[in-house]
């Protein structure tokens, strides 16, 4: 990743708190928030609009400050709560809700029509588009079309099975428009950022390690831990970004079911020098359930994209490295690398005496003769830089303590690929 401190130039990851902005480890007093104007009177507009291009005529003169982007597919179980959370936002600026119903077969369509009336009575314009075919086209398609038909300067992403806390849009808007010079966050940097937030998981016991991870990453780790199996360091339903930057990065992948469109967009965002910020408050209830679209993405698909991104952004710059984990995950990573990057692996390291006592890992699948033999060392005897394939928060703190005693710097001496 080319923009993290210790990696390359570009805007740093920052964590925004109401009243403070934490960056580089120091808290800074927030400047006085500007008073957002009252919502303007919005003219009537058709419920379904052309989705041919992000660059629509007249966009320069639009008065909408924030467009909430909501793809919908068979969401009747959660839709009322989701839309109620839109209605309850305390943001005083102008906003609209842009919904794209992707061929839902349940009662989602009727629920949306009901809420269109309720929201517009409250002064929130709702733009409703739909895929009227018999087959859904997928999350990427629905998000793209919801963006196409919207008009806001900023885009606030939301999933139909989640709900926002009342202050979400206000706080993310404030984080987006304020640019404290004391942390070198320029207007340009803020406009090229994805801003996320902390989350509450429902049910609370679901994915506990993941929830701790997403809520407790430091500002630097928002950029350095993008190679882990968890995916983007700010989750998609918390994203808030400028329309201008979104258009610069490009559309979501529309390959359909099984495509990690959020991860692919996030990686492209990083390639183009985008920043990653987080409002350090819980602003979204993030639901876990069997019907969630994320379950349709195969682990192998995610793995392949992660390896490619790791090779592109990190391993291409390294002449040699050690894989920390001589077990299943470390060896899997080795086998997944290109031959050129396999040759850069000087050793595996571990704490398991059984693995270390074997002395070497022999790559039997190699076409080379003799087969490559990679040494297996104790972690204290291995040399950085490391690619770490040990899961975080799973060993009662033992792994984290082992890493700490080496006095290494993340994004310089190691990256996590757990």
Tab-separated table of C-alpha atoms in Angstrom:
chain	number	residue	atom	x	y	z
A	1	UNK	CA	0.000	0.000	0.000
A	2	UNK	CA	1.715	3.101	-1.272
A	3	UNK	CA	0.346	5.709	1.078
A	4	UNK	CA	1.049	4.462	4.577
A	5	UNK	CA	3.671	6.117	6.766
A	6	UNK	CA	6.740	3.949	6.387
A	7	UNK	CA	5.575	2.715	3.004
A	8	UNK	CA	5.279	5.681	0.689
A	9	UNK	CA	3.725	9.112	0.341
A	10	UNK	CA	0.062	9.997	0.470
A	11	UNK	CA	-2.510	10.971	3.130
A	12	UNK	CA	-2.213	9.113	6.405
A	13	UNK	CA	-4.985	7.158	8.051
A	14	UNK	CA	-6.695	9.232	10.724
A	15	UNK	CA	-9.183	8.544	13.478
A	16	UNK	CA	-11.732	11.253	14.043
A	17	UNK	CA	-13.450	11.734	17.393
A	18	UNK	CA	-16.221	14.188	18.104
A	19	UNK	CA	-14.312	17.113	19.565
A	20	UNK	CA	-10.874	15.751	18.616
A	21	UNK	CA	-8.908	14.478	15.691
A	22	UNK	CA	-6.410	11.772	16.536
A	23	UNK	CA	-3.537	11.491	14.086
A	24	UNK	CA	0.049	10.365	14.489
A	25	UNK	CA	-0.690	9.484	18.103
A	26	UNK	CA	-1.656	12.966	19.337
A	27	UNK	CA	-5.096	14.387	19.993
A	28	UNK	CA	-5.878	17.790	18.504
A	29	UNK	CA	-8.684	20.145	19.362
A	30	UNK	CA	-11.381	20.205	16.731
A	31	UNK	CA	-12.187	23.534	15.144
A	32	UNK	CA	-15.664	24.969	15.511
A	33	UNK	CA	-18.041	23.007	13.310
A	34	UNK	CA	-19.732	25.103	10.643
A	35	UNK	CA	-23.485	25.351	10.830
A	36	UNK	CA	-24.971	23.436	7.933
A	37	UNK	CA	-27.743	25.195	6.044
A	38	UNK	CA	-31.333	24.118	6.410
A	39	UNK	CA	-32.534	21.627	3.814
A	40	UNK	CA	-33.570	23.486	0.676
A	41	UNK	CA	-36.868	22.943	-1.058
A	42	UNK	CA	-36.280	20.157	-3.561
A	43	UNK	CA	-38.151	19.929	-6.844
A	44	UNK	CA	-40.032	16.795	-7.742
A	45	UNK	CA	-38.022	14.274	-9.704
A	46	UNK	CA	-38.894	11.019	-11.413
A	47	UNK	CA	-38.633	7.837	-9.345
A	48	UNK	CA	-36.377	6.079	-11.808
A	49	UNK	CA	-33.602	7.831	-13.666
A	50	UNK	CA	-31.023	6.944	-16.280
A	51	UNK	CA	-27.990	5.058	-14.975
A	52	UNK	CA	-25.795	5.625	-17.992
A	53	UNK	CA	-23.068	7.731	-16.367
A	54	UNK	CA	-21.786	9.152	-13.081
A	55	UNK	CA	-21.259	12.502	-14.832
A	56	UNK	CA	-24.767	13.876	-15.202
A	57	UNK	CA	-25.574	17.262	-16.647
A	58	UNK	CA	-26.306	19.884	-14.067
A	59	UNK	CA	-24.423	18.128	-11.269
A	60	UNK	CA	-22.394	21.287	-10.632
A	61	UNK	CA	-25.515	23.176	-9.624
A	62	UNK	CA	-27.062	20.505	-7.382
A	63	UNK	CA	-27.888	21.541	-3.830
A	64	UNK	CA	-27.819	18.092	-2.252
A	65	UNK	CA	-24.919	17.758	0.181
A	66	UNK	CA	-25.201	14.036	1.015
A	67	UNK	CA	-26.725	11.146	-0.903
A	68	UNK	CA	-27.374	7.980	1.096
A	69	UNK	CA	-26.700	5.030	-1.220
A	70	UNK	CA	-28.911	2.034	-0.454
A	71	UNK	CA	-28.992	-1.173	-2.535
A	72	UNK	CA	-31.947	-3.414	-1.702
A	73	UNK	CA	-32.595	-7.087	-2.364
A	74	UNK	CA	-35.197	-9.093	-0.418
A	75	UNK	CA	-34.746	-6.954	2.689
A	76	UNK	CA	-38.288	-6.836	4.083
A	77	UNK	CA	-37.119	-8.174	7.478
A	78	UNK	CA	-34.873	-5.178	8.130
A	79	UNK	CA	-36.018	-2.412	5.803
A	80	UNK	CA	-38.366	-0.577	8.174
A	81	UNK	CA	-35.651	-0.193	10.826
A	82	UNK	CA	-33.072	0.784	8.227
A	83	UNK	CA	-35.250	3.521	6.725
A	84	UNK	CA	-36.345	4.740	10.147
A	85	UNK	CA	-32.672	5.325	10.934
A	86	UNK	CA	-32.454	7.541	7.825
A	87	UNK	CA	-35.433	9.549	9.024
A	88	UNK	CA	-33.872	10.024	12.468
A	89	UNK	CA	-30.572	11.536	11.273
A	90	UNK	CA	-29.737	14.797	13.072
A	91	UNK	CA	-27.802	16.210	10.108
A	92	UNK	CA	-29.167	19.689	9.339
A	93	UNK	CA	-27.871	19.925	5.799
A	94	UNK	CA	-29.548	18.745	2.612
A	95	UNK	CA	-29.636	15.024	1.972
A	96	UNK	CA	-31.407	12.499	-0.189
A	97	UNK	CA	-31.891	8.749	-0.097
A	98	UNK	CA	-31.071	6.969	-3.337
A	99	UNK	CA	-32.427	3.412	-3.389
A	100	UNK	CA	-32.010	0.766	-6.065
A	101	UNK	CA	-34.254	-2.270	-5.674
A	102	UNK	CA	-32.487	-5.161	-7.391
A	103	UNK	CA	-35.402	-7.414	-8.412
A	104	UNK	CA	-36.579	-8.146	-4.873
A	105	UNK	CA	-39.151	-10.927	-4.714
A	106	UNK	CA	-40.486	-10.137	-1.249
A	107	UNK	CA	-42.388	-7.120	0.070
A	108	UNK	CA	-39.408	-4.745	-0.168
A	109	UNK	CA	-40.967	-2.781	-3.048
A	110	UNK	CA	-44.106	-1.898	-1.102
A	111	UNK	CA	-42.111	-0.981	1.995
A	112	UNK	CA	-39.964	1.373	-0.088
A	113	UNK	CA	-43.022	3.080	-1.576
A	114	UNK	CA	-44.467	3.616	1.893
A	115	UNK	CA	-41.238	5.125	3.161
A	116	UNK	CA	-40.868	7.353	0.126
A	117	UNK	CA	-43.988	9.190	1.260
A	118	UNK	CA	-42.878	9.359	4.892
A	119	UNK	CA	-39.353	10.569	4.102
A	120	UNK	CA	-40.447	13.217	1.633
A	121	UNK	CA	-43.003	14.517	4.117
A	122	UNK	CA	-40.037	15.020	6.454
A	123	UNK	CA	-38.058	16.851	3.741
A	124	UNK	CA	-35.795	13.991	2.667
A	125	UNK	CA	-36.006	13.386	-1.069
A	126	UNK	CA	-36.045	9.707	-2.005
A	127	UNK	CA	-34.992	8.569	-5.480
A	128	UNK	CA	-36.184	5.056	-6.215
A	129	UNK	CA	-34.844	2.973	-9.088
A	130	UNK	CA	-35.298	-0.714	-9.712
A	131	UNK	CA	-34.239	-3.690	-11.742
A	132	UNK	CA	-37.584	-4.878	-13.087
A	133	UNK	CA	-36.252	-8.138	-14.513
A	134	UNK	CA	-36.752	-11.497	-12.825
A	135	UNK	CA	-33.092	-11.886	-11.848
A	136	UNK	CA	-31.019	-9.707	-9.499
A	137	UNK	CA	-27.817	-8.285	-10.987
A	138	UNK	CA	-25.855	-8.154	-7.731
A	139	UNK	CA	-24.664	-5.706	-5.100
A	140	UNK	CA	-22.132	-3.915	-7.317
A	141	UNK	CA	-24.744	-3.303	-10.009
A	142	UNK	CA	-27.265	-1.990	-7.476
A	143	UNK	CA	-24.772	0.340	-5.807
A	144	UNK	CA	-23.614	1.756	-9.131
A	145	UNK	CA	-27.163	2.493	-10.222
A	146	UNK	CA	-28.073	4.057	-6.889
A	147	UNK	CA	-25.070	6.361	-7.299
A	148	UNK	CA	-25.940	7.146	-10.913
A	149	UNK	CA	-29.410	8.377	-10.005
A	150	UNK	CA	-28.237	10.408	-6.992
A	151	UNK	CA	-27.031	14.016	-6.873
A	152	UNK	CA	-25.183	14.639	-3.596
A	153	UNK	CA	-21.702	16.057	-3.273
A	154	UNK	CA	-20.911	13.282	-0.791
A	155	UNK	CA	-21.963	9.632	-0.794
A	156	UNK	CA	-22.957	7.825	2.406
A	157	UNK	CA	-23.192	4.054	1.945
A	158	UNK	CA	-25.698	1.917	3.819
A	159	UNK	CA	-26.834	-1.698	3.609
A	160	UNK	CA	-30.523	-2.502	3.899
A	161	UNK	CA	-30.009	-4.902	6.823
A	162	UNK	CA	-28.147	-2.332	8.936
A	163	UNK	CA	-29.163	0.867	10.665
A	164	UNK	CA	-27.433	4.169	11.365
A	165	UNK	CA	-27.116	5.985	14.666
A	166	UNK	CA	-28.762	9.456	14.503
A	167	UNK	CA	-25.453	11.353	14.441
A	168	UNK	CA	-23.774	9.287	11.711
A	169	UNK	CA	-24.122	11.591	8.721
A	170	UNK	CA	-23.437	14.721	10.762
A	171	UNK	CA	-20.185	13.409	12.221
A	172	UNK	CA	-18.887	11.924	8.981
A	173	UNK	CA	-19.806	15.102	7.134
A	174	UNK	CA	-17.888	17.168	9.697
A	175	UNK	CA	-14.883	14.868	9.364
A	176	UNK	CA	-15.013	15.230	5.574
A	177	UNK	CA	-15.231	19.024	5.405
A	178	UNK	CA	-12.761	19.980	8.141
A	179	UNK	CA	-9.090	20.098	7.291
A	180	UNK	CA	-6.790	20.785	10.291
A	181	UNK	CA	-3.478	22.005	8.898
A	182	UNK	CA	-1.750	20.813	12.068
A	183	UNK	CA	-1.973	17.224	10.867
A	184	UNK	CA	-1.258	18.086	7.234
A	185	UNK	CA	-4.711	16.974	6.136
A	186	UNK	CA	-5.342	19.151	3.110
A	187	UNK	CA	-8.612	19.717	1.301
A	188	UNK	CA	-7.335	17.466	-1.466
A	189	UNK	CA	-6.500	14.696	1.025
A	190	UNK	CA	-9.929	14.855	2.648
A	191	UNK	CA	-11.654	14.721	-0.717
A	192	UNK	CA	-9.699	11.567	-1.611
A	193	UNK	CA	-10.590	9.715	1.580
A	194	UNK	CA	-12.945	6.952	2.571
A	195	UNK	CA	-14.265	7.812	6.024
A	196	UNK	CA	-15.602	4.966	8.170
A	197	UNK	CA	-16.712	4.604	11.776
A	198	UNK	CA	-16.836	2.148	14.637
A	199	UNK	CA	-19.655	-0.397	14.670
A	200	UNK	CA	-21.919	-2.342	16.978
A	201	UNK	CA	-22.401	-5.965	15.944
A	202	UNK	CA	-25.779	-7.699	16.124
A	203	UNK	CA	-25.882	-10.264	17.565
A	204	UNK	CA	-23.144	-9.058	19.891
A	205	UNK	CA	-21.487	-12.483	20.124
A	206	UNK	CA	-21.126	-12.813	16.341
A	207	UNK	CA	-17.608	-12.322	14.912
A	208	UNK	CA	-16.264	-10.933	18.185
A	209	UNK	CA	-12.617	-10.903	17.033
A	210	UNK	CA	-13.549	-9.136	13.801
A	211	UNK	CA	-15.566	-6.502	15.654
A	212	UNK	CA	-12.682	-5.800	18.049
A	213	UNK	CA	-10.326	-5.533	15.100
A	214	UNK	CA	-12.444	-3.109	13.075
A	215	UNK	CA	-13.120	-0.888	16.110
A	216	UNK	CA	-9.605	-0.773	17.568
A	217	UNK	CA	-7.260	-0.305	14.625
A	218	UNK	CA	-4.919	2.633	15.104
A	219	UNK	CA	-4.771	5.394	12.519
A	220	UNK	CA	-1.637	3.836	11.028
A	221	UNK	CA	-3.170	0.357	10.938
A	222	UNK	CA	-6.094	1.615	8.869
A	223	UNK	CA	-3.507	1.602	6.093
A	224	UNK	CA	-1.078	-1.126	7.107
A	225	UNK	CA	-3.529	-3.964	7.834
A	226	UNK	CA	-5.335	-3.934	4.504
A	227	UNK	CA	-3.861	-7.330	3.556
A	228	UNK	CA	-5.561	-9.312	6.319
A	229	UNK	CA	-8.417	-11.731	5.791
A	230	UNK	CA	-10.822	-9.247	7.384
A	231	UNK	CA	-10.894	-7.133	4.217
A	232	UNK	CA	-11.185	-3.311	4.135
A	233	UNK	CA	-10.115	-1.660	7.374
A	234	UNK	CA	-13.326	0.370	7.339
A	235	UNK	CA	-16.313	-1.768	6.406
A	236	UNK	CA	-18.399	-0.916	3.366
A	237	UNK	CA	-21.684	0.071	5.099
A	238	UNK	CA	-19.758	2.738	7.045
A	239	UNK	CA	-18.169	4.371	3.989
A	240	UNK	CA	-18.574	8.107	3.432
A	241	UNK	CA	-16.713	9.791	0.568
A	242	UNK	CA	-16.955	12.545	-1.995
A	243	UNK	CA	-18.684	11.818	-5.288
A	244	UNK	CA	-15.734	13.356	-7.103
A	245	UNK	CA	-13.312	10.858	-5.578
A	246	UNK	CA	-15.643	7.912	-6.115
A	247	UNK	CA	-15.886	8.751	-9.797
A	248	UNK	CA	-12.113	9.045	-9.985
A	249	UNK	CA	-11.649	5.546	-8.560
A	250	UNK	CA	-14.341	4.039	-10.773
A	251	UNK	CA	-17.460	1.919	-10.593
A	252	UNK	CA	-18.001	-1.142	-8.443
A	253	UNK	CA	-17.381	-4.480	-10.124
A	254	UNK	CA	-20.691	-5.783	-11.498
A	255	UNK	CA	-19.761	-9.458	-11.922
A	256	UNK	CA	-22.536	-10.351	-9.471
A	257	UNK	CA	-22.893	-12.948	-6.746
A	258	UNK	CA	-19.612	-14.103	-5.264
A	259	UNK	CA	-17.701	-10.949	-6.215
A	260	UNK	CA	-16.052	-8.978	-3.363
A	261	UNK	CA	-16.925	-5.644	-4.973
A	262	UNK	CA	-16.140	-3.684	-1.812
A	263	UNK	CA	-12.641	-5.171	-1.458
A	264	UNK	CA	-11.864	-4.624	-5.146
A	265	UNK	CA	-12.979	-0.991	-4.950
A	266	UNK	CA	-11.024	-0.483	-1.714
A	267	UNK	CA	-7.818	-1.803	-3.283
A	268	UNK	CA	-8.287	0.420	-6.344
A	269	UNK	CA	-8.904	3.354	-4.004
A	270	UNK	CA	-5.548	2.664	-2.336
A	271	UNK	CA	-3.776	2.267	-5.677
A	272	UNK	CA	-4.887	5.760	-6.599
A	273	UNK	CA	-3.556	7.260	-3.385
A	274	UNK	CA	-6.758	7.445	-1.373
A	275	UNK	CA	-6.750	7.901	2.398
A	276	UNK	CA	-8.594	5.916	5.065
A	277	UNK	CA	-10.085	7.757	8.041
A	278	UNK	CA	-12.392	6.662	10.860
A	279	UNK	CA	-14.823	8.501	13.110
A	280	UNK	CA	-13.997	7.018	16.477
A	281	UNK	CA	-17.602	6.508	17.551
A	282	UNK	CA	-20.098	3.714	16.998
A	283	UNK	CA	-22.358	5.039	14.235
A	284	UNK	CA	-23.719	1.826	12.671
A	285	UNK	CA	-25.485	-1.316	13.852
A	286	UNK	CA	-23.926	-4.002	11.651
A	287	UNK	CA	-26.018	-7.152	11.443
A	288	UNK	CA	-24.721	-10.682	11.014
A	289	UNK	CA	-27.128	-13.221	9.518
A	290	UNK	CA	-27.055	-16.166	7.082
A	291	UNK	CA	-28.648	-14.193	4.224
A	292	UNK	CA	-25.924	-11.522	4.147
A	293	UNK	CA	-24.372	-11.072	0.710
A	294	UNK	CA	-20.870	-11.420	2.156
A	295	UNK	CA	-21.476	-15.138	2.691
A	296	UNK	CA	-21.673	-15.676	-1.067
A	297	UNK	CA	-18.021	-14.688	-1.524
A	298	UNK	CA	-15.726	-17.707	-1.351
A	299	UNK	CA	-12.699	-17.630	0.927
A	300	UNK	CA	-10.535	-18.671	-2.014
A	301	UNK	CA	-11.658	-15.635	-4.020
A	302	UNK	CA	-10.704	-13.279	-1.199
A	303	UNK	CA	-7.386	-15.094	-0.748
A	304	UNK	CA	-6.456	-14.706	-4.413
A	305	UNK	CA	-7.118	-10.955	-4.423
A	306	UNK	CA	-5.204	-10.473	-1.163
A	307	UNK	CA	-2.143	-12.324	-2.427
A	308	UNK	CA	-2.101	-10.346	-5.667
A	309	UNK	CA	-2.371	-7.054	-3.798
A	310	UNK	CA	0.351	-8.068	-1.323
A	311	UNK	CA	2.693	-8.982	-4.164
A	312	UNK	CA	1.925	-5.767	-6.024
A	313	UNK	CA	2.269	-3.346	-3.137
A	314	UNK	CA	4.811	-4.925	-0.807
A	315	UNK	CA	6.698	-7.934	-2.137
A	316	UNK	CA	7.581	-6.186	-5.382
A	317	UNK	CA	9.723	-3.799	-3.283
A	318	UNK	CA	11.376	-6.429	-1.096
A	319	UNK	CA	14.400	-8.470	-2.128
A	320	UNK	CA	13.889	-11.073	0.612
A	321	UNK	CA	11.552	-11.831	3.515
A	322	UNK	CA	10.519	-14.406	6.141
A	323	UNK	CA	7.061	-15.984	6.419
A	324	UNK	CA	6.035	-16.096	10.072
A	325	UNK	CA	4.137	-19.410	10.382
A	326	UNK	CA	5.555	-22.695	9.218
A	327	UNK	CA	2.137	-24.333	9.403
A	328	UNK	CA	-0.816	-24.546	7.039
A	329	UNK	CA	-1.398	-20.819	6.423
A	330	UNK	CA	2.258	-19.917	5.955
A	331	UNK	CA	2.839	-22.736	3.503
A	332	UNK	CA	-0.345	-21.879	1.647
A	333	UNK	CA	0.912	-18.324	1.196
A	334	UNK	CA	4.253	-19.604	-0.090
A	335	UNK	CA	2.558	-21.851	-2.652
A	336	UNK	CA	0.320	-18.972	-3.772
A	337	UNK	CA	3.195	-16.643	-4.598
A	338	UNK	CA	4.687	-16.199	-8.037
A	339	UNK	CA	7.925	-18.138	-8.590
A	340	UNK	CA	9.871	-14.870	-8.420
A	341	UNK	CA	8.458	-14.057	-4.989
A	342	UNK	CA	8.887	-17.635	-3.759
A	343	UNK	CA	12.610	-17.242	-4.370
A	344	UNK	CA	12.602	-14.210	-2.033
A	345	UNK	CA	11.467	-16.335	0.940
A	346	UNK	CA	14.627	-16.929	2.984
A	347	UNK	CA	12.899	-18.831	5.816
A	348	UNK	CA	9.766	-19.754	7.691
A	349	UNK	CA	9.664	-19.008	11.409
A	350	UNK	CA	7.527	-20.421	14.202
A	351	UNK	CA	7.350	-21.264	17.907
A	352	UNK	CA	6.363	-24.917	17.420
A	353	UNK	CA	9.380	-27.047	18.286
A	354	UNK	CA	8.081	-29.932	16.166
A	355	UNK	CA	8.032	-27.768	13.050
A	356	UNK	CA	11.390	-26.177	13.853
A	357	UNK	CA	13.026	-29.556	14.496
A	358	UNK	CA	12.237	-30.659	10.934
A	359	UNK	CA	14.716	-28.023	9.787
A	360	UNK	CA	13.265	-27.373	6.333
A	361	UNK	CA	10.043	-27.132	4.372
A	362	UNK	CA	10.409	-28.920	1.040
A	363	UNK	CA	8.239	-27.541	-1.739
A	364	UNK	CA	7.280	-30.837	-3.364
A	365	UNK	CA	4.978	-29.246	-5.966
A	366	UNK	CA	7.853	-27.315	-7.494
A	367	UNK	CA	8.973	-28.236	-10.980
A	368	UNK	CA	12.549	-27.489	-9.990
A	369	UNK	CA	15.013	-30.287	-9.377
A	370	UNK	CA	16.167	-30.522	-6.675
A	371	UNK	CA	13.036	-29.284	-4.888
A	372	UNK	CA	13.368	-25.961	-3.024
A	373	UNK	CA	14.066	-26.413	0.710
A	374	UNK	CA	13.239	-23.420	2.905
A	375	UNK	CA	14.690	-23.319	6.459
A	376	UNK	CA	12.311	-23.311	9.453
A	377	UNK	CA	13.648	-21.161	12.319
A	378	UNK	CA	12.551	-20.050	15.757
A	379	UNK	CA	11.064	-16.570	15.441
A	380	UNK	CA	13.894	-15.091	17.544
A	381	UNK	CA	16.447	-16.422	15.063
A	382	UNK	CA	14.673	-15.195	11.926
A	383	UNK	CA	15.406	-11.968	10.073
A	384	UNK	CA	12.874	-9.315	9.089
A	385	UNK	CA	11.032	-8.218	7.111
A	386	UNK	CA	8.206	-10.620	7.931
A	387	UNK	CA	4.892	-11.472	6.340
A	388	UNK	CA	2.914	-12.690	9.333
A	389	UNK	CA	0.362	-15.464	8.808
A	390	UNK	CA	-0.598	-15.887	12.480
A	391	UNK	CA	-4.132	-14.923	13.440
A	392	UNK	CA	-4.411	-11.945	15.746
A	393	UNK	CA	-6.301	-12.031	19.045
A	394	UNK	CA	-6.413	-15.841	19.156
A	395	UNK	CA	-3.522	-17.012	21.369
A	396	UNK	CA	-4.325	-15.267	24.622
A	397	UNK	CA	-1.843	-12.531	23.762
A	398	UNK	CA	1.149	-14.882	23.378
A	399	UNK	CA	1.746	-14.169	19.704
A	400	UNK	CA	1.362	-10.423	20.230
A	401	UNK	CA	3.891	-10.604	23.082
A	402	UNK	CA	6.356	-12.556	20.918
A	403	UNK	CA	6.083	-9.914	18.216
A	404	UNK	CA	6.502	-7.107	20.726
A	405	UNK	CA	9.795	-8.444	22.146
A	406	UNK	CA	11.433	-8.125	18.722
A	407	UNK	CA	10.878	-4.351	18.803
A	408	UNK	CA	9.820	-4.179	15.157
A	409	UNK	CA	7.840	-1.514	13.318
A	410	UNK	CA	4.705	-2.417	11.406
A	411	UNK	CA	4.791	-1.425	7.714
A	412	UNK	CA	8.597	-1.341	7.860
A	413	UNK	CA	9.638	-4.661	9.399
A	414	UNK	CA	6.421	-6.630	8.955
A	415	UNK	CA	2.903	-6.801	7.555
A	416	UNK	CA	0.023	-8.917	8.747
A	417	UNK	CA	-1.452	-11.427	6.313
A	418	UNK	CA	-3.436	-13.390	8.891
